[in-house]
PDB file of C-alpha atoms in Angstrom:
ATOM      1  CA  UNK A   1      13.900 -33.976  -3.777  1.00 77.00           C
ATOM      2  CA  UNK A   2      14.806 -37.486  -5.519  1.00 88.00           C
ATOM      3  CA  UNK A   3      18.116 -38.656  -5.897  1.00 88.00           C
ATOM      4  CA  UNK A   4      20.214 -41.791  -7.033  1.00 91.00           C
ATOM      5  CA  UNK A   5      17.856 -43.758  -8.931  1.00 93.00           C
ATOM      6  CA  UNK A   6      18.098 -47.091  -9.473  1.00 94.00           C
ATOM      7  CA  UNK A   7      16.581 -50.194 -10.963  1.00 94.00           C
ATOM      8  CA  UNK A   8      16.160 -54.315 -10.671  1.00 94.00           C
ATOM      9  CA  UNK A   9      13.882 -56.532 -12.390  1.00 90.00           C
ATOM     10  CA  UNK A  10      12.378 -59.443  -9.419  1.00 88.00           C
ATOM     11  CA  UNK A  11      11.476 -63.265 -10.186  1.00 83.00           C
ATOM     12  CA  UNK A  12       8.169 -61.906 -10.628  1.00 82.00           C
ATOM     13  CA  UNK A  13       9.178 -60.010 -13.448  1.00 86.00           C
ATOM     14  CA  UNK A  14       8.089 -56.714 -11.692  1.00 91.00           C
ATOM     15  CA  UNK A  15      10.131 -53.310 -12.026  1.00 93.00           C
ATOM     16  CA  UNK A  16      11.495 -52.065  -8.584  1.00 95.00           C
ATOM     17  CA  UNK A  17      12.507 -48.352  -8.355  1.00 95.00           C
ATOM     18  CA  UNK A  18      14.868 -47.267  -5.407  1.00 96.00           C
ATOM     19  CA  UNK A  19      15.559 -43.892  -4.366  1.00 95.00           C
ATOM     20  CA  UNK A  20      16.698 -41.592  -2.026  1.00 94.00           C
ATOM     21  CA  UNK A  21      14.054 -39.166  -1.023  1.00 91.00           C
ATOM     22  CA  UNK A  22      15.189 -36.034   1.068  1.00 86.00           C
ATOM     23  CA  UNK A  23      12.066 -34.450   2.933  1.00 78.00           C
ATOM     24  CA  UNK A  24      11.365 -31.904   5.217  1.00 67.00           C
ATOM     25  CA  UNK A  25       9.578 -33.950   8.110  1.00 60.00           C
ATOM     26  CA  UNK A  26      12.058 -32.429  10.295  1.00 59.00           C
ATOM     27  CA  UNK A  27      12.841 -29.262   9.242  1.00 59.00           C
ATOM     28  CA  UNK A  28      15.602 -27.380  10.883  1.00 59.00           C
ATOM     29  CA  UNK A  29      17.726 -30.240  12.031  1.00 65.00           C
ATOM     30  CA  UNK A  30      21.091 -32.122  10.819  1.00 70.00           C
ATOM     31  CA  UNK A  31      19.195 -35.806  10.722  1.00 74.00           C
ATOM     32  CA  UNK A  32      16.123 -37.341  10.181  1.00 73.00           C
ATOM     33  CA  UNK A  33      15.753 -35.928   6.206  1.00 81.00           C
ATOM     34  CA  UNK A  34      16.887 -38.673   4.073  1.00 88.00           C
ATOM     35  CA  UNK A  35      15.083 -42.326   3.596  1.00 92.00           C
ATOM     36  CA  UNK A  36      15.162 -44.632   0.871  1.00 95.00           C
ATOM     37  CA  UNK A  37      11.998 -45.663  -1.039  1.00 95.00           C
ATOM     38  CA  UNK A  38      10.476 -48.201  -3.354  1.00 95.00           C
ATOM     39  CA  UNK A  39       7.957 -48.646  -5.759  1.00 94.00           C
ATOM     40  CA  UNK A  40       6.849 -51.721  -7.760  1.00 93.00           C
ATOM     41  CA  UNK A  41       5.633 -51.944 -11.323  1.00 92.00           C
ATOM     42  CA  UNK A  42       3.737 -55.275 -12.067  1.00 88.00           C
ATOM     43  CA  UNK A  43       3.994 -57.289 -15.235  1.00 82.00           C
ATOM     44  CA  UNK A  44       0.039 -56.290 -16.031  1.00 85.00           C
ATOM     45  CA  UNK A  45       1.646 -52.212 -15.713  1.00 86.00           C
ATOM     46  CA  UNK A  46       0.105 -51.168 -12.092  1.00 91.00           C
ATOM     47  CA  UNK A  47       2.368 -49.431  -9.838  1.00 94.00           C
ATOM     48  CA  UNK A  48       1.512 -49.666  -6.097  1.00 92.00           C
ATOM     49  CA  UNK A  49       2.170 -46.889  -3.881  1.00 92.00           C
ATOM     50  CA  UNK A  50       6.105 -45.608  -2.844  1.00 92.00           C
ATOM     51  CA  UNK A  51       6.963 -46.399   0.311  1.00 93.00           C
ATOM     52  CA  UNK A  52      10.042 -46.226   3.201  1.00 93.00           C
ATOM     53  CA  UNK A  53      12.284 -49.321   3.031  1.00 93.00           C
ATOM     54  CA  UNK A  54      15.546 -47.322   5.539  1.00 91.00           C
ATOM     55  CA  UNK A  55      16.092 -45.888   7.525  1.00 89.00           C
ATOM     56  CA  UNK A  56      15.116 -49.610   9.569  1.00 88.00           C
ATOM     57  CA  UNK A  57      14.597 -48.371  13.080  1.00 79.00           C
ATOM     58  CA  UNK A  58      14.517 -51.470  15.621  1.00 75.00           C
ATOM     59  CA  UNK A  59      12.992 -50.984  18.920  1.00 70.00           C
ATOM     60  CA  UNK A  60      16.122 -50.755  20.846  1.00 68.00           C
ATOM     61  CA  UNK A  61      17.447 -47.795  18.501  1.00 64.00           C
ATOM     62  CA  UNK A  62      17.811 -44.791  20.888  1.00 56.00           C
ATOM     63  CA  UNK A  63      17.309 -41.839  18.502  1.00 61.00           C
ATOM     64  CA  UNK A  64      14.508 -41.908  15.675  1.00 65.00           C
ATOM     65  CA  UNK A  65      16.517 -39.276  13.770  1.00 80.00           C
ATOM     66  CA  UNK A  66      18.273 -41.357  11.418  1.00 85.00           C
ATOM     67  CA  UNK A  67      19.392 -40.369   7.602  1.00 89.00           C
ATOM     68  CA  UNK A  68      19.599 -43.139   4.657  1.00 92.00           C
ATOM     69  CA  UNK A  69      21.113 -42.357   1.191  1.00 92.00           C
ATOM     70  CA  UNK A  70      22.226 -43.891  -1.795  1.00 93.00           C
ATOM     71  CA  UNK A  71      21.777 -47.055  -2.278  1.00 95.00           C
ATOM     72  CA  UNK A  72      23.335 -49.957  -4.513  1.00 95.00           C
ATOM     73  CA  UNK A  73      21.029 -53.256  -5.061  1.00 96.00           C
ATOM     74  CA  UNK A  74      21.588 -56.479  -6.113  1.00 95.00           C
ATOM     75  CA  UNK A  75      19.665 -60.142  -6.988  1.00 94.00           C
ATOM     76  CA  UNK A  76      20.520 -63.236  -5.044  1.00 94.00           C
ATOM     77  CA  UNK A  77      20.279 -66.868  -6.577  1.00 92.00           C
ATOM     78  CA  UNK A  78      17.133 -67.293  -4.600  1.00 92.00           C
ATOM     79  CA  UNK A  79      15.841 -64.030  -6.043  1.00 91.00           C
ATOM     80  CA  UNK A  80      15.791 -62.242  -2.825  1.00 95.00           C
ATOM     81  CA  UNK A  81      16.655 -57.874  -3.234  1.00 96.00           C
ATOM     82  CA  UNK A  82      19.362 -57.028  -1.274  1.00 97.00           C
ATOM     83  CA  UNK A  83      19.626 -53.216  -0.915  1.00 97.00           C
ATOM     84  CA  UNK A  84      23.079 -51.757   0.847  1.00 97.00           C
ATOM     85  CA  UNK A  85      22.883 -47.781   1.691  1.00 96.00           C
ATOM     86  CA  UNK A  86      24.854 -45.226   3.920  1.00 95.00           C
ATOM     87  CA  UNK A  87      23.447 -44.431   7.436  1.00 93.00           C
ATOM     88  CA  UNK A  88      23.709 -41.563   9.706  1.00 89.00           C
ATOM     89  CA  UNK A  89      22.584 -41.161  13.233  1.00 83.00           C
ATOM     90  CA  UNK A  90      21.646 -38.045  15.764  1.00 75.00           C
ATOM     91  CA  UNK A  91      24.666 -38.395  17.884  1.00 68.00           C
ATOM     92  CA  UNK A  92      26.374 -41.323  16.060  1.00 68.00           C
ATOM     93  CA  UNK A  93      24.777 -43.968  17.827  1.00 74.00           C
ATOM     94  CA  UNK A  94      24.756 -45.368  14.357  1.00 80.00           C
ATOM     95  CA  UNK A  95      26.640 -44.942  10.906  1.00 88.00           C
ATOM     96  CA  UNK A  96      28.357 -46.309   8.403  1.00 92.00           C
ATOM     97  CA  UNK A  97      26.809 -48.931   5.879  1.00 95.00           C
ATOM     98  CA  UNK A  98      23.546 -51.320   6.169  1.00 95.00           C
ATOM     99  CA  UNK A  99      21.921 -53.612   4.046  1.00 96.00           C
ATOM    100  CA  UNK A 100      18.700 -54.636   4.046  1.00 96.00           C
ATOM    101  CA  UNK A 101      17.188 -57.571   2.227  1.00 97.00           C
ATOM    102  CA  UNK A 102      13.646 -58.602   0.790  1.00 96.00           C
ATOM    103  CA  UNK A 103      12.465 -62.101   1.267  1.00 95.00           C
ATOM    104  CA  UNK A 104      10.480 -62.916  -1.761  1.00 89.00           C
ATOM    105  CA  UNK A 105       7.619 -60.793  -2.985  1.00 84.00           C
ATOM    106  CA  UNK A 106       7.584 -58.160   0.133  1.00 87.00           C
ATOM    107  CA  UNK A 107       8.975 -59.625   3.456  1.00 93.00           C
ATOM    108  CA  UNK A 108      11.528 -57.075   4.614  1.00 95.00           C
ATOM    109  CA  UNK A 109      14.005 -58.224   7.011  1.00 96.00           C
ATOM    110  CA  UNK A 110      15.706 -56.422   9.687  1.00 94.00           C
ATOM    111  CA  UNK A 111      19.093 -54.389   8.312  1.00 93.00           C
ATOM    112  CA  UNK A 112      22.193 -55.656   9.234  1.00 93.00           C
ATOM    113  CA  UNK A 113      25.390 -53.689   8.922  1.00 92.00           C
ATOM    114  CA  UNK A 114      28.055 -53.980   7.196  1.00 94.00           C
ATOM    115  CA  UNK A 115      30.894 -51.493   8.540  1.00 92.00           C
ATOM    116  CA  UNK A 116      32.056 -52.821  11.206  1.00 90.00           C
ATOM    117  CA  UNK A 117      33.407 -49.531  12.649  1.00 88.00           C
ATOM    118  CA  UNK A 118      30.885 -46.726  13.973  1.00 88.00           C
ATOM    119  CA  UNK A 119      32.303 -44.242  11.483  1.00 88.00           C
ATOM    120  CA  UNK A 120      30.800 -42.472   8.588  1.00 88.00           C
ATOM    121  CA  UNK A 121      30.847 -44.347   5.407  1.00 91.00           C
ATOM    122  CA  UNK A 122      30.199 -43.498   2.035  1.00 91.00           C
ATOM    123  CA  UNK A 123      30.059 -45.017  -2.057  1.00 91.00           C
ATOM    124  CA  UNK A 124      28.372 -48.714  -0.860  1.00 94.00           C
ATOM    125  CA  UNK A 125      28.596 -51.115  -3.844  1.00 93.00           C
ATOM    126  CA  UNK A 126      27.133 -55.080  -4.045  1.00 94.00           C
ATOM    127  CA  UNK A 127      27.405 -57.234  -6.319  1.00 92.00           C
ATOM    128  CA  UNK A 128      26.066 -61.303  -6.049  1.00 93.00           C
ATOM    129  CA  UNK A 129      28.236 -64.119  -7.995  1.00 90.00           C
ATOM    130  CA  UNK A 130      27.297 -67.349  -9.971  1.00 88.00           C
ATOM    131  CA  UNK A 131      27.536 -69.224  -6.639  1.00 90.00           C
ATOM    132  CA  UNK A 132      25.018 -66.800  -4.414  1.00 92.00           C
ATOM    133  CA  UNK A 133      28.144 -65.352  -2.375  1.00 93.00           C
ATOM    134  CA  UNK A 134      27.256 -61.654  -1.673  1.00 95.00           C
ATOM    135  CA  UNK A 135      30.123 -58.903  -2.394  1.00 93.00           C
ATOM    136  CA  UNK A 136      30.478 -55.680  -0.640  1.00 94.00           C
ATOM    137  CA  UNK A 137      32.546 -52.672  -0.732  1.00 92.00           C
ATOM    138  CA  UNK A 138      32.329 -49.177   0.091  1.00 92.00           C
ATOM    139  CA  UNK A 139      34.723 -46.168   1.275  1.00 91.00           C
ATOM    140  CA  UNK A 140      34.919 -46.066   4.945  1.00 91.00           C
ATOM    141  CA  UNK A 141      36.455 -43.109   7.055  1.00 88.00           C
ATOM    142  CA  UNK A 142      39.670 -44.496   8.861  1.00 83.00           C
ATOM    143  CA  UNK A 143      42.284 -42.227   9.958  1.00 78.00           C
ATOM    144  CA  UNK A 144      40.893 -38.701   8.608  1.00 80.00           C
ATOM    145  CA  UNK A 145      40.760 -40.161   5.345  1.00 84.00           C
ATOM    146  CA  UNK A 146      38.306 -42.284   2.910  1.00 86.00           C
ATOM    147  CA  UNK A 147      40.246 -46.082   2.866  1.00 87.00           C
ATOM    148  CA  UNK A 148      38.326 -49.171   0.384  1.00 88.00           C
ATOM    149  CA  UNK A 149      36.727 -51.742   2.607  1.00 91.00           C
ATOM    150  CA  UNK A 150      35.362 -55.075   1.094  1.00 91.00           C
ATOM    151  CA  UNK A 151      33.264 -58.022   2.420  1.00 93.00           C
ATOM    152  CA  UNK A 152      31.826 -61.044   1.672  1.00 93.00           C
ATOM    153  CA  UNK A 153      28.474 -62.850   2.961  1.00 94.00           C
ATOM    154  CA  UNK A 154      28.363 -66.217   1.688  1.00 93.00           C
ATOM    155  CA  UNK A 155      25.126 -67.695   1.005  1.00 92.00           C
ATOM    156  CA  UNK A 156      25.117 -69.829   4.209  1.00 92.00           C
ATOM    157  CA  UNK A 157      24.654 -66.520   5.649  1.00 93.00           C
ATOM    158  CA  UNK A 158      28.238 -66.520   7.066  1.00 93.00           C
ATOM    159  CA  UNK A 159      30.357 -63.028   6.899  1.00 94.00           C
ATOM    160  CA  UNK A 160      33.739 -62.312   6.107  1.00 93.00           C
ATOM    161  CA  UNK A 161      35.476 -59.600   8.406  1.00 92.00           C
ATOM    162  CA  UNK A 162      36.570 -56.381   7.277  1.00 92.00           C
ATOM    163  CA  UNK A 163      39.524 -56.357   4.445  1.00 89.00           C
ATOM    164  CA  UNK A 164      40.859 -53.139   3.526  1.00 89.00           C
ATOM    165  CA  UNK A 165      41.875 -53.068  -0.213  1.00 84.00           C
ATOM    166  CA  UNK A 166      43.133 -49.571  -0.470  1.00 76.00           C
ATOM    167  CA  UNK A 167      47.123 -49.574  -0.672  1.00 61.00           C
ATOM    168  CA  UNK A 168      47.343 -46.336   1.452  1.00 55.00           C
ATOM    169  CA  UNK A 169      45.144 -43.687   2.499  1.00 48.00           C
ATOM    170  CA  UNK A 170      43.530 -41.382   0.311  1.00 49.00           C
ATOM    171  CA  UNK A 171      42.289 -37.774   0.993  1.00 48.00           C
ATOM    172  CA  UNK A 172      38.743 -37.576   1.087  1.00 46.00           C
ATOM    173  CA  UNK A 173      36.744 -36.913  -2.227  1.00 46.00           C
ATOM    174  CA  UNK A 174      39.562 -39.077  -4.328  1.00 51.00           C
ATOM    175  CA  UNK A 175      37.653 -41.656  -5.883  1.00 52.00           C
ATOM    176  CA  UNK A 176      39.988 -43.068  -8.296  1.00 53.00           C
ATOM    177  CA  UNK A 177      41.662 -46.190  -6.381  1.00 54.00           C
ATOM    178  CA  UNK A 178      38.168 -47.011  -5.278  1.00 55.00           C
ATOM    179  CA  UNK A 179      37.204 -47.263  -9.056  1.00 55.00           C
ATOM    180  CA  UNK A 180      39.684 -49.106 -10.111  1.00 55.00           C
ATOM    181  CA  UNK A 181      39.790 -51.689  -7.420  1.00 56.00           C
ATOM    182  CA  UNK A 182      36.091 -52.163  -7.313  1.00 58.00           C
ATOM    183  CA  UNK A 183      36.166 -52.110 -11.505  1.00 59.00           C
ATOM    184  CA  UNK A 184      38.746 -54.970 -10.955  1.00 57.00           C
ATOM    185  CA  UNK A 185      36.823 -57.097  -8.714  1.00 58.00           C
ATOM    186  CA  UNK A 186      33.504 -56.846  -9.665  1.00 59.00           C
ATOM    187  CA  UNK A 187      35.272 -57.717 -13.347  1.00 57.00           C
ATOM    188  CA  UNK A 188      36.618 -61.071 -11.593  1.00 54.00           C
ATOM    189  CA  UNK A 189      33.125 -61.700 -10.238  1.00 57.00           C
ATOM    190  CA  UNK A 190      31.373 -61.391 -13.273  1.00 56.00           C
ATOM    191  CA  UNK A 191      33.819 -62.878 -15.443  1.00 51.00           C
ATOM    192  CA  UNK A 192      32.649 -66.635 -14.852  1.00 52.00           C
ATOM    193  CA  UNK A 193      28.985 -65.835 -15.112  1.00 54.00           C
ATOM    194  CA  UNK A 194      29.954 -64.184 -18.497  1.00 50.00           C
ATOM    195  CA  UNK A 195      31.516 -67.288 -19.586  1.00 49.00           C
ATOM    196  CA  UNK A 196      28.888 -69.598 -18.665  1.00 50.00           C
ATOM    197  CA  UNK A 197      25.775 -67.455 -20.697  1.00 57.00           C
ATOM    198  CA  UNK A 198      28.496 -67.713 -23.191  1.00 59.00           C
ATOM    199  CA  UNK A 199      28.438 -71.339 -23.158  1.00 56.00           C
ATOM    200  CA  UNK A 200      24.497 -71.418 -22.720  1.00 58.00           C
ATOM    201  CA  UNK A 201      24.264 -69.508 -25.547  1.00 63.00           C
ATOM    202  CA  UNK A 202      26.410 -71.897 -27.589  1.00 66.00           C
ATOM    203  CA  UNK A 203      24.483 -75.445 -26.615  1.00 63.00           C
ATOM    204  CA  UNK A 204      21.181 -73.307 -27.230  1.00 63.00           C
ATOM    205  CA  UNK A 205      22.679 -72.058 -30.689  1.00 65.00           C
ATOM    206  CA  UNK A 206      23.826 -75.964 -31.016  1.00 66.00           C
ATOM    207  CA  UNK A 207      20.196 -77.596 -30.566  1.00 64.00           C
ATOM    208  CA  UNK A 208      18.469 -74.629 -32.762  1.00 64.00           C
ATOM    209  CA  UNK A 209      20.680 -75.843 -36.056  1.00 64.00           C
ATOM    210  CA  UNK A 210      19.933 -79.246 -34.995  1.00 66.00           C
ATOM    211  CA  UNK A 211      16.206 -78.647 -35.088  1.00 59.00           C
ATOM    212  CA  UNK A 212      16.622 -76.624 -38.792  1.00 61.00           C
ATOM    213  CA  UNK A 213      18.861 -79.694 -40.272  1.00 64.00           C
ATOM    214  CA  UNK A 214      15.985 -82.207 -38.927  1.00 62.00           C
ATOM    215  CA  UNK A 215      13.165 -79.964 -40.186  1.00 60.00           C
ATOM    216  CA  UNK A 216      15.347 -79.318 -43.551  1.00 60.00           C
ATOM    217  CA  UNK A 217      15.249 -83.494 -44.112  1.00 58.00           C
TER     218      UNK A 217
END
């Protein structure tokens, strides 16, 4: 089974497909069923073959039983794929929220995470601004109940800690606050990279009735 598609268009003009793919290579047991996979279309229409970008399972990881689910992407100024998912462990040696980024045309990097706390976490959103400053937020279970956690990795590579944007806790399932405050945000984030396409657009609709009023004499 495929679930929670999603698409992103590379420097190289290439079509990247994420999913999560649930499988039965360990049938019978609570972890080890979920990855997330990619495939690449190229700009001359060949597609290479799908393959496993998390679950990222470094040497020192005690259990190989590992679950990774829905994923949210995003472009960096320097065209690097950053891909943020949920992660679940056999015995919760690990869980929460990673993200995982591509170097260029194929160099994966180690994940990193991005919960802080060794608790489930769910709903991982990120979004990249105008200046290359990376934006994160996701639900995160504090308390018995789902709370809205953000973070910020500037493009130094320098993190942010933890800031909890949820007022007060909310049961589990209620996505609502988390909509709004993330709608909010990521609104704020986009809002000068709106403006300045707007302003492209304008100098670019400027110098095209320039060139028809010097062709027209």
């Amino acid at each position: 089974r495929c679930r929670y598609p999603e698409i992103i268009i590379d420097y190289n003009e290439d079509i990247n497909v994420f999913w999560s793919n649930y499988t039965v290579a360990n049938p019978g047991v609570i972890y080890g069923t979920q990855n997330i996979q990619t495939i690449r279309k190229s700009f001359n229409g060949t597609w290479n073959e799908p393959f496993e970008i998390a679950p990222y399972m470094p040497p020192d990881r005690p259990s190989d039983l590992s679950d990774a689910r829905k994923s949210s992407i995003t472009k960096d100024l320097d065209h690097n794929l950053w891909v943020a998912h949920e992660i679940r462990e056999q015995y919760a040696y690990h869980q929460g929220i990673d993200v995982r980024e591509r170097v260029g045309y194929s160099d994966w990097q180690p994940s990193e995470k991005i919960s802080l706390a060794n608790n489930p976490a769910i709903e991982p959103l990120i979004k990249c601004d105008d200046t290359g400053n990376l934006h994160y937020f996701w639900l995160d279970l504090r308390h018995s109940n789902y709370e809205l956690y953000y973070r910020i990795r500037f493009s130094n590579g320098v993190w942010t800690n933890e800031l909890r944007l949820s007022l007060d806790s909310s049961p589990i399932g209620d996505y609502w606050q988390f909509i709004l405050i993330v709608s909010g945000v990521v609104a704020l984030i986009a809002l000068p990279m709106v403006v300045l396409d707007r302003l492209r657009a304008r100098k670019r609709n400027k110098l095209l009735k320039r060139k028809i009023s010097d062709l027209q004499e």
